[in-house]
PDB file of C-alpha atoms in Angstrom:
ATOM      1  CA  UNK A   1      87.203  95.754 109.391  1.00 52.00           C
ATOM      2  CA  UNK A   2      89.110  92.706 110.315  1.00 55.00           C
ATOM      3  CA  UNK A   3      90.276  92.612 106.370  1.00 57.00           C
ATOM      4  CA  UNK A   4      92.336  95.962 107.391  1.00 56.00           C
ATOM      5  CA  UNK A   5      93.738  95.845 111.324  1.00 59.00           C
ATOM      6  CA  UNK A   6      97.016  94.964 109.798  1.00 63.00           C
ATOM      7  CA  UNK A   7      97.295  97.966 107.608  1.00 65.00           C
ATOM      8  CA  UNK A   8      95.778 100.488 109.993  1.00 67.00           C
ATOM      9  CA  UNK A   9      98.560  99.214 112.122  1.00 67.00           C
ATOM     10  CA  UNK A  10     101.275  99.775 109.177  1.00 68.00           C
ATOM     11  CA  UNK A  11     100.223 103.091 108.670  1.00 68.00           C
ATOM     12  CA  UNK A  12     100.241 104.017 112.003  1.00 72.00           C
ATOM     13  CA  UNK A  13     103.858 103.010 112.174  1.00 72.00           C
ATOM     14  CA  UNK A  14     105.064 104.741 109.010  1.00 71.00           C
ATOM     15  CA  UNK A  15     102.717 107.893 109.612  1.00 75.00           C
ATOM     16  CA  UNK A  16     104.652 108.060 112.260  1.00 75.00           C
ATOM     17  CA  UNK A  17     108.235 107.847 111.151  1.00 73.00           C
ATOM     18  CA  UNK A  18     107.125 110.352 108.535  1.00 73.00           C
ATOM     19  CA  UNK A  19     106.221 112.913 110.901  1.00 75.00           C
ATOM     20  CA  UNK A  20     109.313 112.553 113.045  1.00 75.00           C
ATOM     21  CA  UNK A  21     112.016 112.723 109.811  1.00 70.00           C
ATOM     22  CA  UNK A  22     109.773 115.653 109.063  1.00 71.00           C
ATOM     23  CA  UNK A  23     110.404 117.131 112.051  1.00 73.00           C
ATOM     24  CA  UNK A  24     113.936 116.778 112.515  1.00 70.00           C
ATOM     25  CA  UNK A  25     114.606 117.615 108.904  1.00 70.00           C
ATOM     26  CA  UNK A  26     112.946 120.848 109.806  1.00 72.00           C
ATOM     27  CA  UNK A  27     114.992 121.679 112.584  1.00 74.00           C
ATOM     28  CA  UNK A  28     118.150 121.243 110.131  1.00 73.00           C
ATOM     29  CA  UNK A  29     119.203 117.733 112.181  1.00 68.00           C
ATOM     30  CA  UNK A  30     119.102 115.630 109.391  1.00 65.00           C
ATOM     31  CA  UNK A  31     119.983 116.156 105.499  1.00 69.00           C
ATOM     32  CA  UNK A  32     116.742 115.770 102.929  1.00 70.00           C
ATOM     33  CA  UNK A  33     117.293 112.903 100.895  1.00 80.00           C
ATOM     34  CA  UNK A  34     114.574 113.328  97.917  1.00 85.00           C
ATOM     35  CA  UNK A  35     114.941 109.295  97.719  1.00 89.00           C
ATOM     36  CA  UNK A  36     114.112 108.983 101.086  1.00 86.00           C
ATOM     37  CA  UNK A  37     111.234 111.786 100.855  1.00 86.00           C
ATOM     38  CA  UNK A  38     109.413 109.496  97.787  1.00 91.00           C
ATOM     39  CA  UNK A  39     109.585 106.608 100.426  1.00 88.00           C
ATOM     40  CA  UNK A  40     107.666 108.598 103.101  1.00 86.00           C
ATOM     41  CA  UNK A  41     105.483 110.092 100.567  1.00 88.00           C
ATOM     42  CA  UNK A  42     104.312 106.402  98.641  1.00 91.00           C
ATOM     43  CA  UNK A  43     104.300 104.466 101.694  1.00 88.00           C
ATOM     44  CA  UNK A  44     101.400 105.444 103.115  1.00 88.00           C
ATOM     45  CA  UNK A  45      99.191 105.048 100.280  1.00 91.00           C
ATOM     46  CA  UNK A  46     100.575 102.154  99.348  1.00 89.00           C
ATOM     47  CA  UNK A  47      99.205 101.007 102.551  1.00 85.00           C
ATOM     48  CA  UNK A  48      96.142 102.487 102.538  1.00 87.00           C
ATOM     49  CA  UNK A  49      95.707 100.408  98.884  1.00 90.00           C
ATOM     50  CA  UNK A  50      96.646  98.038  99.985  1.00 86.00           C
ATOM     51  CA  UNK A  51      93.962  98.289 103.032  1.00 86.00           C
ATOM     52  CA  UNK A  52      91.153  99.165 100.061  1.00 87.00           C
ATOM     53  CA  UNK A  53      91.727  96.418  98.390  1.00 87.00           C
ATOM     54  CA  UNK A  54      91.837  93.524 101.104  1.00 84.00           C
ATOM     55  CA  UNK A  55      88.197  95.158 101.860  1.00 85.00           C
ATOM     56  CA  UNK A  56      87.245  95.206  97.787  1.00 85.00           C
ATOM     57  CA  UNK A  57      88.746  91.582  97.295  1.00 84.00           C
ATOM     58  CA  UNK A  58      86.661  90.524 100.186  1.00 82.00           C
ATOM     59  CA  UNK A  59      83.330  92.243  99.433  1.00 82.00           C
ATOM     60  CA  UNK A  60      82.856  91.531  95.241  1.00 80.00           C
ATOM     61  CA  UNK A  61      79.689  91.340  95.217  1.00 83.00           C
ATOM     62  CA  UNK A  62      79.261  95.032  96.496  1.00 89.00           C
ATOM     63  CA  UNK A  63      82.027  96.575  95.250  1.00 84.00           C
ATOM     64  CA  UNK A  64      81.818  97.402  91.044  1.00 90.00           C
ATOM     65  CA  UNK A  65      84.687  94.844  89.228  1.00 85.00           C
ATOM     66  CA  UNK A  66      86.383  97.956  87.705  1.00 89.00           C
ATOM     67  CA  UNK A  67      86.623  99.654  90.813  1.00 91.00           C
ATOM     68  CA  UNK A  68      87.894  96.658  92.192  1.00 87.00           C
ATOM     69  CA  UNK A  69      90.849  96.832  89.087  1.00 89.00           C
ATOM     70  CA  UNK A  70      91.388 100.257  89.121  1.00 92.00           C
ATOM     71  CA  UNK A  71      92.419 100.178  93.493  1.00 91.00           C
ATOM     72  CA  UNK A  72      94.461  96.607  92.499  1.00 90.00           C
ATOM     73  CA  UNK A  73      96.327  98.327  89.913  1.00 92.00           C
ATOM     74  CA  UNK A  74      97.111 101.506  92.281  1.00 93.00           C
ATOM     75  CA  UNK A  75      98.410  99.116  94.532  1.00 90.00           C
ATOM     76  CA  UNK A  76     100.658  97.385  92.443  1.00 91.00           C
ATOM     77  CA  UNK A  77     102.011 100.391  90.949  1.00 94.00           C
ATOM     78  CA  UNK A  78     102.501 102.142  94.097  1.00 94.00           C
ATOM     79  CA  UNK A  79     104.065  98.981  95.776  1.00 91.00           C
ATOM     80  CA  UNK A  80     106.434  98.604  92.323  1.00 93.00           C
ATOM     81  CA  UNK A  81     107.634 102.498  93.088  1.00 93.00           C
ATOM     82  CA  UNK A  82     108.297 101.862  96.644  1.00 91.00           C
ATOM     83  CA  UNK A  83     110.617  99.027  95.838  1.00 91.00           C
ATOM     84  CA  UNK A  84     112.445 101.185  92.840  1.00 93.00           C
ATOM     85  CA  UNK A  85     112.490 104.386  95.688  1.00 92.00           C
ATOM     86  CA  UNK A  86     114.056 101.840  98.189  1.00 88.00           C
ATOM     87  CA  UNK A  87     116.462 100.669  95.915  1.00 91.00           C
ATOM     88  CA  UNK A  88     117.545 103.895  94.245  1.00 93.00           C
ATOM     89  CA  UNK A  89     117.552 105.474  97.927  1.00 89.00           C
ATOM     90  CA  UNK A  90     119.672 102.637  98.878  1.00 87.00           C
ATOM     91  CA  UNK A  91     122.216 102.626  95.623  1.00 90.00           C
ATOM     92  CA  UNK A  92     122.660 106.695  96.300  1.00 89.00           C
ATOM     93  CA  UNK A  93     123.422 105.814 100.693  1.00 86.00           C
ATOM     94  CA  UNK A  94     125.828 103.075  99.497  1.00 88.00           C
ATOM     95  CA  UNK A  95     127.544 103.837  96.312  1.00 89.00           C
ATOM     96  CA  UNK A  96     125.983 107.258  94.888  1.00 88.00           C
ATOM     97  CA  UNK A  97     123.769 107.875  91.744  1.00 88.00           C
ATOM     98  CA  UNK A  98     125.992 110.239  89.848  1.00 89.00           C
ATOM     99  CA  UNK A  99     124.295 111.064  86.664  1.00 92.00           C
ATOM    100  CA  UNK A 100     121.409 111.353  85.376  1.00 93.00           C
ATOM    101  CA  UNK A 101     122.357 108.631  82.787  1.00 94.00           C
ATOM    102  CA  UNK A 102     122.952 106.147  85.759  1.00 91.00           C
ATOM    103  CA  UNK A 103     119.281 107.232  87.658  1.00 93.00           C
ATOM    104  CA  UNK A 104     117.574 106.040  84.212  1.00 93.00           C
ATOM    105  CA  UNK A 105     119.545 102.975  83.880  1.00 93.00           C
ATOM    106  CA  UNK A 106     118.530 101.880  87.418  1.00 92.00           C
ATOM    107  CA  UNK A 107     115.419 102.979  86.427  1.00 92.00           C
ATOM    108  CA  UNK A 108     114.782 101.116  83.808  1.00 93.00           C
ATOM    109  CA  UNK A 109     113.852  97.288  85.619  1.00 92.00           C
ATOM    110  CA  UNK A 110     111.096  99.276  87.699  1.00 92.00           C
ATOM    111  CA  UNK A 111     109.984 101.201  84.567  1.00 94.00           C
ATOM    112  CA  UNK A 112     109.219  98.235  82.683  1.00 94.00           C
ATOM    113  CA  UNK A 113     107.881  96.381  85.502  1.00 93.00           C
ATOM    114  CA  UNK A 114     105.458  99.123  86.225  1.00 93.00           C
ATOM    115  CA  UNK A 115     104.619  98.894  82.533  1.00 94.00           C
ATOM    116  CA  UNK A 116     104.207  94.986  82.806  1.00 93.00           C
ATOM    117  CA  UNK A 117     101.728  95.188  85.357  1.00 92.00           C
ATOM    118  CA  UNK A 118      99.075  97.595  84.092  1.00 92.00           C
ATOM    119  CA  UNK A 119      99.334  95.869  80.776  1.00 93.00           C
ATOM    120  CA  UNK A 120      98.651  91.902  82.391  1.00 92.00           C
ATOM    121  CA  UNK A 121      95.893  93.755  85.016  1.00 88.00           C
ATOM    122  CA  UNK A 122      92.955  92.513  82.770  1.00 88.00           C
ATOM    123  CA  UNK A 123      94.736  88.629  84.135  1.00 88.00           C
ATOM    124  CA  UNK A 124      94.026  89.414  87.450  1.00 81.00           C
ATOM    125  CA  UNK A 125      92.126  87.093  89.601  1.00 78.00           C
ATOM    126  CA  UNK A 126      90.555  85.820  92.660  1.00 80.00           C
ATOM    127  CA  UNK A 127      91.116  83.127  94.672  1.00 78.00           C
ATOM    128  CA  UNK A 128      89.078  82.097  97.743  1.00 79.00           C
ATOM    129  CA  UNK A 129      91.319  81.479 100.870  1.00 72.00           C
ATOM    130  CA  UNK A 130      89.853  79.939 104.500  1.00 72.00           C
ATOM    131  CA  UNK A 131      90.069  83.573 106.328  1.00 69.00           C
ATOM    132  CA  UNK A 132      90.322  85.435 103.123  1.00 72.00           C
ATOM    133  CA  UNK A 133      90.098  86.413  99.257  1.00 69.00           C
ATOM    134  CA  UNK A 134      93.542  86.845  97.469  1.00 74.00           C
ATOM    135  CA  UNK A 135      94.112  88.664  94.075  1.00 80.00           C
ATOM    136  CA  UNK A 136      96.125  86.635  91.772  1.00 84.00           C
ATOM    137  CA  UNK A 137      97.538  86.307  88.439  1.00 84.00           C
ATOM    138  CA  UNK A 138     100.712  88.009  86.102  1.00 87.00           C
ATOM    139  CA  UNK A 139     100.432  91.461  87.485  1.00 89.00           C
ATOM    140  CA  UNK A 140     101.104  90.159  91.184  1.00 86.00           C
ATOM    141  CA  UNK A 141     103.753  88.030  90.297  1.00 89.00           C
ATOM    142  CA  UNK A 142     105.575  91.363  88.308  1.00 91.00           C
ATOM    143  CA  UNK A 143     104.972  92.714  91.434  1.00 86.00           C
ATOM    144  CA  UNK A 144     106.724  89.929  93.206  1.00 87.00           C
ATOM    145  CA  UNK A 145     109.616  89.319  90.824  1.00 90.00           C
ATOM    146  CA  UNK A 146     110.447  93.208  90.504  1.00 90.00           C
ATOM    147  CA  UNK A 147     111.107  93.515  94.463  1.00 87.00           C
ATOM    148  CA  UNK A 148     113.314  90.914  93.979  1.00 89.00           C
ATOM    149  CA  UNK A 149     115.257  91.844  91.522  1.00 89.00           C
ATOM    150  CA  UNK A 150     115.938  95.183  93.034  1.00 88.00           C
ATOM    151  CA  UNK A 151     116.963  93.527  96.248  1.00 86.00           C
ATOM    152  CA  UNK A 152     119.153  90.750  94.389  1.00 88.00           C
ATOM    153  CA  UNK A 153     120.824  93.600  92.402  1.00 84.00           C
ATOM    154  CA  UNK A 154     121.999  95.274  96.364  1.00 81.00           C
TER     155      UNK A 154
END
């Protein structure tokens, strides 16, 4: 459990924000932003990914290796489209996405970083920390690199 305090905590947080923008979008206070709604709706299981696999990373010799692989790549993936939903949510509140031509060609750095990591997941590997187990390898650096690009191109 202690492998996942930080996430239950995270989720918590944007469960929470969720439910509220829910709410007041309901009640007509605030405009739907379908940018903004893929945020709310990948955050939370990016988290709880996230969660599953500091417990998988952690517990190897229970957990079967492609189980293990399969919850790593869901997180990466799911963290990869909350970065491009952030950015694209952020490019349309700032300076607007005005065609469709424009949402592919912002599109395009998340696409192939999306496409990057599944292909380098059979690279992925372990490394023993003091408190805990980290995944490493090409995939998590994609990862890494493609949240900042996005936030060096704002």
């Amino acid at each position: 459990m202690l492998e996942v305090k930080l996430q239950i905590g995270c989720l918590l947080v944007v469960l929470y924000f969720t439910a509220e923008y829910m709410k007041d979008t309901l009640q007509k206070k605030l405009p739907c932003n379908c940018y903004f709604d893929a945020i709310l709706i990948i955050a939370p299981w990016a988290i709880v990914f996230d969660g599953i696999t500091a417990w998988t990373v952690n517990h190897m010799d229970q957990v079967p290796g492609w189980f293990n692989m399969i919850c790593h790549a869901l997180f990466f993936i799911l963290m990869d489209m909350l970065t491009v939903a952030i950015f694209l949510y952020i490019i349309q509140m700032t300076i607007g996405i005005h065609s469709t031509t424009t949402l592919f060609m912002l599109m395009i750095p998340g696409i192939v970083s999306i496409t990057l990591i599944i292909l380098f997941m059979d690279e992925l590997y372990y490394v023993k920390g003091s408190t805990t187990n980290y995944s490493m390898g090409n995939s998590v650096y994609i990862c890494f690199a493609s949240l900042f690009l996005h936030f060096l191109i704002i």
